[in-house]
Amino acid sequence: AQKITQTQPGMFVQEKEAVTLDCTYDTSDPSYGLFWYKQPSSGEMIFLIYQGSYDQQNATEGRYSLNFQKARKSANLVISASQLGDSAMYFCAMREMNSGYSTLTFGKGTMLLVSP
Amino acid sequence: DAGVTQSPTHLIKTRGQHVTLRCSPISGHKSVSWYQQVLGQGPQFIFQYYEKEERGRGNFPDRFSARQFPNYSSELNVNALLLGDSALYLCASSLEGARTDTQYFGPGTRLTVL
């Protein structure tokens, strides 16, 4: 079973508008972390935002915010005031512990295209 | 401060050959993880090293091996290359690879196997 599900293969948004990228996850570990990474065409995975499973408030980092709904096991990324440079692949990932070390499990990603 | 660096940027090999990919972590980071990203998919975990010891290994064949050096840099080796090994290989560094760490990725090495 997929641990991270991103149901939107592609999203389109106009410059300056807000966009929400969906992510649902599955884990039985009570302590986990959720991440969003941006991958431009160059290939580098750029860390955007992190949400811990015990964090009481939704994470925010500049124009990025994470809409964390624990009961629904969702961790959607909200980008406000989209910019042309936001066009990229976006990956949701979950950190899990395995015998004392942590690994990231990624979803398949969502391609975001921002138009002028 | 410099981020994670990887070399080479691109690599073309033929089936059956061997390849070595290199990674230097962010200064102060002691843990390095390797991921394979095939076209159209998210990255998949291959290895994690901490203080020169292998901490964990993903579901990859024994043709894949790695090591970490005293300066915390790392090498990923792949023997007997197959067409299916064509992918972007990403290295990520973190402080300790522990529960609270964030992994920071390098630009990746794009491997093409012909």
mmCIF file of N, CA, C and O in Angstrom, chain B residues 22-103:
data_model
loop_
_atom_site.group_PDB
_atom_site.id
_atom_site.type_symbol
_atom_site.label_atom_id
_atom_site.label_comp_id
_atom_site.label_asym_id
_atom_site.label_seq_id
_atom_site.Cartn_x
_atom_site.Cartn_y
_atom_site.Cartn_z
ATOM 1 N N ARG B 22 29.755 10.351 -6.133
ATOM 2 C CA ARG B 22 30.329 10.946 -4.928
ATOM 3 C C ARG B 22 29.446 12.040 -4.361
ATOM 4 O O ARG B 22 28.737 12.729 -5.101
ATOM 5 N N CYS B 23 29.557 12.212 -3.044
ATOM 6 C CA CYS B 23 28.709 13.171 -2.345
ATOM 7 C C CYS B 23 29.485 13.781 -1.182
ATOM 8 O O CYS B 23 30.146 13.057 -0.413
ATOM 9 N N SER B 24 29.390 15.096 -1.044
ATOM 10 C CA SER B 24 29.948 15.779 0.128
ATOM 11 C C SER B 24 28.815 16.450 0.883
ATOM 12 O O SER B 24 28.076 17.245 0.297
ATOM 13 N N PRO B 25 28.658 16.136 2.166
ATOM 14 C CA PRO B 25 27.524 16.684 2.916
ATOM 15 C C PRO B 25 27.759 18.133 3.332
ATOM 16 O O PRO B 25 28.858 18.665 3.183
ATOM 17 N N ILE B 26 26.717 18.739 3.839
ATOM 18 C CA ILE B 26 26.819 20.066 4.428
ATOM 19 C C ILE B 26 27.774 19.989 5.623
ATOM 20 O O ILE B 26 27.763 19.001 6.375
ATOM 21 N N SER B 27 28.593 21.013 5.766
ATOM 22 C CA SER B 27 29.545 21.039 6.859
ATOM 23 C C SER B 27 28.830 20.865 8.202
ATOM 24 O O SER B 27 27.835 21.541 8.485
ATOM 25 N N GLY B 28 29.315 19.917 9.013
ATOM 26 C CA GLY B 28 28.697 19.656 10.312
ATOM 27 C C GLY B 28 27.712 18.506 10.291
ATOM 28 O O GLY B 28 27.332 17.991 11.345
ATOM 29 N N HIS B 29 27.287 18.111 9.105
ATOM 30 C CA HIS B 29 26.366 16.982 8.995
ATOM 31 C C HIS B 29 27.161 15.681 8.967
ATOM 32 O O HIS B 29 28.148 15.560 8.243
ATOM 33 N N LYS B 30 26.692 14.700 9.747
ATOM 34 C CA LYS B 30 27.429 13.450 9.860
ATOM 35 C C LYS B 30 26.735 12.279 9.185
ATOM 36 O O LYS B 30 27.273 11.183 9.127
ATOM 37 N N SER B 31 25.531 12.502 8.707
ATOM 38 C CA SER B 31 24.759 11.426 8.092
ATOM 39 C C SER B 31 24.512 11.711 6.622
ATOM 40 O O SER B 31 24.195 12.849 6.243
ATOM 41 N N VAL B 32 24.673 10.686 5.810
ATOM 42 C CA VAL B 32 24.424 10.792 4.376
ATOM 43 C C VAL B 32 23.473 9.680 3.961
ATOM 44 O O VAL B 32 23.646 8.520 4.354
ATOM 45 N N SER B 33 22.481 10.048 3.175
ATOM 46 C CA SER B 33 21.543 9.074 2.623
ATOM 47 C C SER B 33 21.579 9.156 1.108
ATOM 48 O O SER B 33 21.777 10.241 0.549
ATOM 49 N N TRP B 34 21.388 8.032 0.464
ATOM 50 C CA TRP B 34 21.324 7.967 -0.996
ATOM 51 C C TRP B 34 19.921 7.553 -1.432
ATOM 52 O O TRP B 34 19.308 6.662 -0.825
ATOM 53 N N TYR B 35 19.443 8.187 -2.502
ATOM 54 C CA TYR B 35 18.136 7.891 -3.064
ATOM 55 C C TYR B 35 18.269 7.731 -4.576
ATOM 56 O O TYR B 35 19.088 8.396 -5.209
ATOM 57 N N GLN B 36 17.425 6.875 -5.130
ATOM 58 C CA GLN B 36 17.336 6.718 -6.576
ATOM 59 C C GLN B 36 15.983 7.251 -7.047
ATOM 60 O O GLN B 36 14.946 6.912 -6.471
ATOM 61 N N GLN B 37 16.006 8.085 -8.069
ATOM 62 C CA GLN B 37 14.759 8.623 -8.602
ATOM 63 C C GLN B 37 14.672 8.294 -10.090
ATOM 64 O O GLN B 37 15.382 8.900 -10.908
ATOM 65 N N VAL B 38 13.824 7.357 -10.441
ATOM 66 C CA VAL B 38 13.600 7.059 -11.855
ATOM 67 C C VAL B 38 12.560 8.024 -12.391
ATOM 68 O O VAL B 38 11.779 8.616 -11.627
ATOM 69 N N LEU B 39 12.546 8.174 -13.698
ATOM 70 C CA LEU B 39 11.688 9.160 -14.350
ATOM 71 C C LEU B 39 10.231 8.961 -13.977
ATOM 72 O O LEU B 39 9.704 7.850 -14.043
ATOM 73 N N GLY B 40 9.612 10.030 -13.534
ATOM 74 C CA GLY B 40 8.185 9.978 -13.236
ATOM 75 C C GLY B 40 7.828 9.491 -11.853
ATOM 76 O O GLY B 40 6.639 9.354 -11.526
ATOM 77 N N GLN B 41 8.831 9.235 -11.032
ATOM 78 C CA GLN B 41 8.587 8.728 -9.675
ATOM 79 C C GLN B 41 9.247 9.630 -8.642
ATOM 80 O O GLN B 41 10.108 10.452 -8.965
ATOM 81 N N GLY B 42 8.851 9.428 -7.395
ATOM 82 C CA GLY B 42 9.559 10.088 -6.305
ATOM 83 C C GLY B 42 10.818 9.308 -5.966
ATOM 84 O O GLY B 42 10.964 8.142 -6.344
ATOM 85 N N PRO B 43 11.748 9.926 -5.257
ATOM 86 C CA PRO B 43 12.986 9.230 -4.875
ATOM 87 C C PRO B 43 12.709 8.021 -3.981
ATOM 88 O O PRO B 43 11.759 8.029 -3.195
ATOM 89 N N GLN B 44 13.568 6.992 -4.137
ATOM 90 C CA GLN B 44 13.481 5.790 -3.299
ATOM 91 C C GLN B 44 14.774 5.639 -2.517
ATOM 92 O O GLN B 44 15.867 5.758 -3.083
ATOM 93 N N PHE B 45 14.643 5.304 -1.256
ATOM 94 C CA PHE B 45 15.770 5.180 -0.345
ATOM 95 C C PHE B 45 16.641 3.987 -0.720
ATOM 96 O O PHE B 45 16.146 2.872 -0.911
ATOM 97 N N ILE B 46 17.986 4.255 -0.770
ATOM 98 C CA ILE B 46 18.931 3.172 -1.045
ATOM 99 C C ILE B 46 19.737 2.834 0.216
ATOM 100 O O ILE B 46 19.770 1.691 0.657
ATOM 101 N N PHE B 47 20.436 3.833 0.752
ATOM 102 C CA PHE B 47 21.311 3.627 1.914
ATOM 103 C C PHE B 47 21.270 4.846 2.822
ATOM 104 O O PHE B 47 21.018 5.956 2.373
ATOM 105 N N GLN B 48 21.599 4.593 4.108
ATOM 106 C CA GLN B 48 21.943 5.676 5.002
ATOM 107 C C GLN B 48 23.206 5.316 5.762
ATOM 108 O O GLN B 48 23.340 4.201 6.255
ATOM 109 N N TYR B 49 24.119 6.270 5.871
ATOM 110 C CA TYR B 49 25.354 6.115 6.612
ATOM 111 C C TYR B 49 25.447 7.185 7.682
ATOM 112 O O TYR B 49 25.019 8.323 7.481
ATOM 113 N N TYR B 50 26.006 6.784 8.806
ATOM 114 C CA TYR B 50 26.247 7.718 9.898
ATOM 115 C C TYR B 50 27.544 7.325 10.566
ATOM 116 O O TYR B 50 27.718 6.159 10.943
ATOM 117 N N GLU B 51 28.441 8.282 10.706
ATOM 118 C CA GLU B 51 29.740 8.014 11.324
ATOM 119 C C GLU B 51 30.413 6.783 10.705
ATOM 120 O O GLU B 51 30.905 5.895 11.413
ATOM 121 N N LYS B 52 30.393 6.720 9.397
ATOM 122 C CA LYS B 52 31.060 5.695 8.587
ATOM 123 C C LYS B 52 30.420 4.309 8.664
ATOM 124 O O LYS B 52 30.917 3.366 8.049
ATOM 125 N N GLU B 53 29.328 4.192 9.398
ATOM 126 C CA GLU B 53 28.657 2.897 9.511
ATOM 127 C C GLU B 53 27.351 2.911 8.722
ATOM 128 O O GLU B 53 26.616 3.915 8.748
ATOM 129 N N GLU B 54 27.041 1.797 8.066
ATOM 130 C CA GLU B 54 25.758 1.684 7.373
ATOM 131 C C GLU B 54 24.668 1.536 8.421
ATOM 132 O O GLU B 54 24.683 0.599 9.229
ATOM 133 N N ARG B 55 23.689 2.434 8.342
ATOM 134 C CA ARG B 55 22.592 2.383 9.304
ATOM 135 C C ARG B 55 21.381 1.660 8.744
ATOM 136 O O ARG B 55 20.619 1.044 9.459
ATOM 137 N N GLY B 56 21.217 1.794 7.450
ATOM 138 C CA GLY B 56 20.037 1.189 6.861
ATOM 139 C C GLY B 56 20.179 1.047 5.374
ATOM 140 O O GLY B 56 20.971 1.739 4.735
ATOM 141 N N ARG B 57 19.412 0.134 4.834
ATOM 142 C CA ARG B 57 19.476 -0.168 3.422
ATOM 143 C C ARG B 57 18.065 -0.396 2.914
ATOM 144 O O ARG B 57 17.272 -1.093 3.544
ATOM 145 N N GLY B 58 17.769 0.187 1.768
ATOM 146 C CA GLY B 58 16.472 -0.027 1.148
ATOM 147 C C GLY B 58 16.456 -1.311 0.340
ATOM 148 O O GLY B 58 17.399 -2.098 0.361
ATOM 149 N N ASN B 59 15.390 -1.495 -0.402
ATOM 150 C CA ASN B 59 15.192 -2.726 -1.166
ATOM 151 C C ASN B 59 15.917 -2.648 -2.507
ATOM 152 O O ASN B 59 15.299 -2.506 -3.568
ATOM 153 N N PHE B 60 17.221 -2.736 -2.461
ATOM 154 C CA PHE B 60 18.054 -2.693 -3.657
ATOM 155 C C PHE B 60 18.987 -3.899 -3.652
ATOM 156 O O PHE B 60 19.399 -4.368 -2.586
ATOM 157 N N PRO B 61 19.362 -4.389 -4.845
ATOM 158 C CA PRO B 61 20.220 -5.582 -4.917
ATOM 159 C C PRO B 61 21.625 -5.302 -4.423
ATOM 160 O O PRO B 61 22.039 -4.143 -4.262
ATOM 161 N N ASP B 62 22.368 -6.391 -4.227
ATOM 162 C CA ASP B 62 23.734 -6.284 -3.712
ATOM 163 C C ASP B 62 24.689 -5.615 -4.684
ATOM 164 O O ASP B 62 25.827 -5.298 -4.312
ATOM 165 N N ARG B 63 24.252 -5.390 -5.913
ATOM 166 C CA ARG B 63 25.087 -4.652 -6.858
ATOM 167 C C ARG B 63 25.315 -3.201 -6.385
ATOM 168 O O ARG B 63 26.233 -2.535 -6.834
ATOM 169 N N PHE B 64 24.450 -2.768 -5.510
ATOM 170 C CA PHE B 64 24.560 -1.423 -4.957
ATOM 171 C C PHE B 64 25.321 -1.497 -3.631
ATOM 172 O O PHE B 64 25.004 -2.317 -2.756
ATOM 173 N N SER B 65 26.326 -0.659 -3.498
ATOM 174 C CA SER B 65 27.068 -0.594 -2.243
ATOM 175 C C SER B 65 27.474 0.855 -2.011
ATOM 176 O O SER B 65 27.450 1.678 -2.934
ATOM 177 N N ALA B 66 27.856 1.157 -0.803
ATOM 178 C CA ALA B 66 28.254 2.530 -0.481
ATOM 179 C C ALA B 66 29.234 2.513 0.670
ATOM 180 O O ALA B 66 29.428 1.486 1.335
ATOM 181 N N ARG B 67 29.856 3.634 0.880
ATOM 182 C CA ARG B 67 30.696 3.798 2.059
ATOM 183 C C ARG B 67 30.769 5.277 2.413
ATOM 184 O O ARG B 67 30.496 6.149 1.571
ATOM 185 N N GLN B 68 31.169 5.528 3.654
ATOM 186 C CA GLN B 68 31.324 6.902 4.126
ATOM 187 C C GLN B 68 32.733 7.048 4.689
ATOM 188 O O GLN B 68 33.240 6.158 5.385
ATOM 189 N N PHE B 69 33.333 8.164 4.405
ATOM 190 C CA PHE B 69 34.719 8.395 4.767
ATOM 191 C C PHE B 69 34.805 9.205 6.067
ATOM 192 O O PHE B 69 33.814 9.789 6.514
ATOM 193 N N PRO B 70 36.025 9.275 6.672
ATOM 194 C CA PRO B 70 36.170 10.022 7.925
ATOM 195 C C PRO B 70 35.724 11.482 7.828
ATOM 196 O O PRO B 70 35.334 12.074 8.834
ATOM 197 N N ASN B 71 35.803 12.086 6.642
ATOM 198 C CA ASN B 71 35.351 13.485 6.503
ATOM 199 C C ASN B 71 33.846 13.553 6.213
ATOM 200 O O ASN B 71 33.335 14.616 5.865
ATOM 201 N N TYR B 72 33.149 12.420 6.315
ATOM 202 C CA TYR B 72 31.700 12.288 6.158
ATOM 203 C C TYR B 72 31.225 12.313 4.708
ATOM 204 O O TYR B 72 30.024 12.164 4.461
ATOM 205 N N SER B 73 32.139 12.481 3.758
ATOM 206 C CA SER B 73 31.734 12.334 2.362
ATOM 207 C C SER B 73 31.406 10.870 2.097
ATOM 208 O O SER B 73 31.751 9.983 2.897
ATOM 209 N N SER B 74 30.762 10.628 0.971
ATOM 210 C CA SER B 74 30.276 9.270 0.714
ATOM 211 C C SER B 74 30.393 8.932 -0.766
ATOM 212 O O SER B 74 30.404 9.819 -1.631
ATOM 213 N N GLU B 75 30.493 7.654 -1.039
ATOM 214 C CA GLU B 75 30.473 7.127 -2.398
ATOM 215 C C GLU B 75 29.375 6.086 -2.522
ATOM 216 O O GLU B 75 29.169 5.288 -1.595
ATOM 217 N N LEU B 76 28.696 6.122 -3.660
ATOM 218 C CA LEU B 76 27.742 5.068 -4.005
ATOM 219 C C LEU B 76 28.320 4.329 -5.200
ATOM 220 O O LEU B 76 28.695 4.957 -6.190
ATOM 221 N N ASN B 77 28.409 3.021 -5.092
ATOM 222 C CA ASN B 77 28.922 2.195 -6.162
ATOM 223 C C ASN B 77 27.828 1.277 -6.693
ATOM 224 O O ASN B 77 27.062 0.698 -5.918
ATOM 225 N N VAL B 78 27.780 1.168 -7.996
ATOM 226 C CA VAL B 78 26.836 0.245 -8.621
ATOM 227 C C VAL B 78 27.617 -0.618 -9.610
ATOM 228 O O VAL B 78 28.282 -0.094 -10.512
ATOM 229 N N ASN B 79 27.550 -1.925 -9.414
ATOM 230 C CA ASN B 79 28.240 -2.873 -10.299
ATOM 231 C C ASN B 79 27.273 -3.452 -11.323
ATOM 232 O O ASN B 79 26.054 -3.431 -11.136
ATOM 233 N N ALA B 80 27.860 -4.000 -12.397
ATOM 234 C CA ALA B 80 27.073 -4.725 -13.399
ATOM 235 C C ALA B 80 25.820 -3.951 -13.777
ATOM 236 O O ALA B 80 24.686 -4.448 -13.622
ATOM 237 N N LEU B 81 26.005 -2.749 -14.272
ATOM 238 C CA LEU B 81 24.903 -1.845 -14.559
ATOM 239 C C LEU B 81 23.873 -2.466 -15.502
ATOM 240 O O LEU B 81 24.211 -3.148 -16.474
ATOM 241 N N LEU B 82 22.614 -2.191 -15.189
ATOM 242 C CA LEU B 82 21.482 -2.592 -16.019
ATOM 243 C C LEU B 82 20.815 -1.342 -16.576
ATOM 244 O O LEU B 82 20.958 -0.250 -16.025
ATOM 245 N N LEU B 83 20.059 -1.539 -17.658
ATOM 246 C CA LEU B 83 19.338 -0.395 -18.246
ATOM 247 C C LEU B 83 18.446 0.279 -17.200
ATOM 248 O O LEU B 83 18.311 1.499 -17.170
ATOM 249 N N GLY B 84 17.864 -0.530 -16.332
ATOM 250 C CA GLY B 84 16.950 -0.028 -15.307
ATOM 251 C C GLY B 84 17.611 0.787 -14.220
ATOM 252 O O GLY B 84 16.918 1.382 -13.385
ATOM 253 N N ASP B 85 18.946 0.834 -14.225
ATOM 254 C CA ASP B 85 19.649 1.657 -13.239
ATOM 255 C C ASP B 85 19.712 3.114 -13.682
ATOM 256 O O ASP B 85 20.176 3.979 -12.924
ATOM 257 N N SER B 86 19.265 3.393 -14.894
ATOM 258 C CA SER B 86 19.224 4.780 -15.371
ATOM 259 C C SER B 86 18.277 5.576 -14.492
ATOM 260 O O SER B 86 17.092 5.233 -14.360
ATOM 261 N N ALA B 87 18.800 6.623 -13.886
ATOM 262 C CA ALA B 87 18.010 7.385 -12.920
ATOM 263 C C ALA B 87 18.801 8.596 -12.464
ATOM 264 O O ALA B 87 19.977 8.753 -12.797
ATOM 265 N N LEU B 88 18.132 9.435 -11.680
ATOM 266 C CA LEU B 88 18.795 10.523 -10.973
ATOM 267 C C LEU B 88 19.127 9.998 -9.579
ATOM 268 O O LEU B 88 18.244 9.516 -8.869
ATOM 269 N N TYR B 89 20.403 10.065 -9.216
ATOM 270 C CA TYR B 89 20.829 9.590 -7.898
ATOM 271 C C TYR B 89 21.048 10.808 -7.008
ATOM 272 O O TYR B 89 21.886 11.661 -7.299
ATOM 273 N N LEU B 90 20.296 10.846 -5.932
ATOM 274 C CA LEU B 90 20.316 11.987 -5.026
ATOM 275 C C LEU B 90 20.983 11.613 -3.718
ATOM 276 O O LEU B 90 20.737 10.548 -3.160
ATOM 277 N N CYS B 91 21.802 12.516 -3.244
ATOM 278 C CA CYS B 91 22.425 12.364 -1.949
ATOM 279 C C CYS B 91 21.805 13.401 -1.018
ATOM 280 O O CYS B 91 21.538 14.534 -1.427
ATOM 281 N N ALA B 92 21.545 13.010 0.209
ATOM 282 C CA ALA B 92 20.983 13.927 1.197
ATOM 283 C C ALA B 92 21.818 13.861 2.458
ATOM 284 O O ALA B 92 22.267 12.781 2.858
ATOM 285 N N SER B 93 22.033 15.004 3.071
ATOM 286 C CA SER B 93 22.759 14.994 4.330
ATOM 287 C C SER B 93 21.884 15.521 5.455
ATOM 288 O O SER B 93 20.951 16.302 5.235
ATOM 289 N N SER B 94 22.157 15.049 6.649
ATOM 290 C CA SER B 94 21.461 15.534 7.837
ATOM 291 C C SER B 94 22.427 15.445 9.004
ATOM 292 O O SER B 94 23.484 14.821 8.909
ATOM 293 N N LEU B 95 22.028 16.064 10.103
ATOM 294 C CA LEU B 95 22.931 16.106 11.253
ATOM 295 C C LEU B 95 23.283 14.704 11.727
ATOM 296 O O LEU B 95 24.451 14.345 11.853
ATOM 297 N N GLU B 96 22.251 13.894 11.992
ATOM 298 C CA GLU B 96 22.499 12.564 12.540
ATOM 299 C C GLU B 96 21.643 11.487 11.910
ATOM 300 O O GLU B 96 21.790 10.325 12.235
ATOM 301 N N GLY B 97 20.736 11.881 11.011
ATOM 302 C CA GLY B 97 19.840 10.879 10.447
ATOM 303 C C GLY B 97 18.825 10.402 11.452
ATOM 304 O O GLY B 97 18.275 9.315 11.330
ATOM 305 N N ALA B 98 18.560 11.221 12.452
ATOM 306 C CA ALA B 98 17.683 10.816 13.551
ATOM 307 C C ALA B 98 16.260 11.323 13.333
ATOM 308 O O ALA B 98 15.940 11.959 12.339
ATOM 309 N N ARG B 99 15.435 11.065 14.308
ATOM 310 C CA ARG B 99 14.004 11.357 14.218
ATOM 311 C C ARG B 99 13.713 12.819 13.943
ATOM 312 O O ARG B 99 12.756 13.162 13.268
ATOM 313 N N THR B 100 14.537 13.704 14.468
ATOM 314 C CA THR B 100 14.225 15.128 14.348
ATOM 315 C C THR B 100 14.944 15.809 13.190
ATOM 316 O O THR B 100 14.816 17.008 13.012
ATOM 317 N N ASP B 101 15.700 15.060 12.430
ATOM 318 C CA ASP B 101 16.526 15.697 11.399
ATOM 319 C C ASP B 101 15.753 16.018 10.132
ATOM 320 O O ASP B 101 14.835 15.299 9.744
ATOM 321 N N THR B 102 16.174 17.065 9.473
ATOM 322 C CA THR B 102 15.723 17.373 8.116
ATOM 323 C C THR B 102 16.837 16.969 7.160
ATOM 324 O O THR B 102 18.007 17.227 7.421
ATOM 325 N N GLN B 103 16.476 16.314 6.071
ATOM 326 C CA GLN B 103 17.459 15.921 5.072
ATOM 327 C C GLN B 103 17.519 16.983 3.974
ATOM 328 O O GLN B 103 16.488 17.394 3.439
#
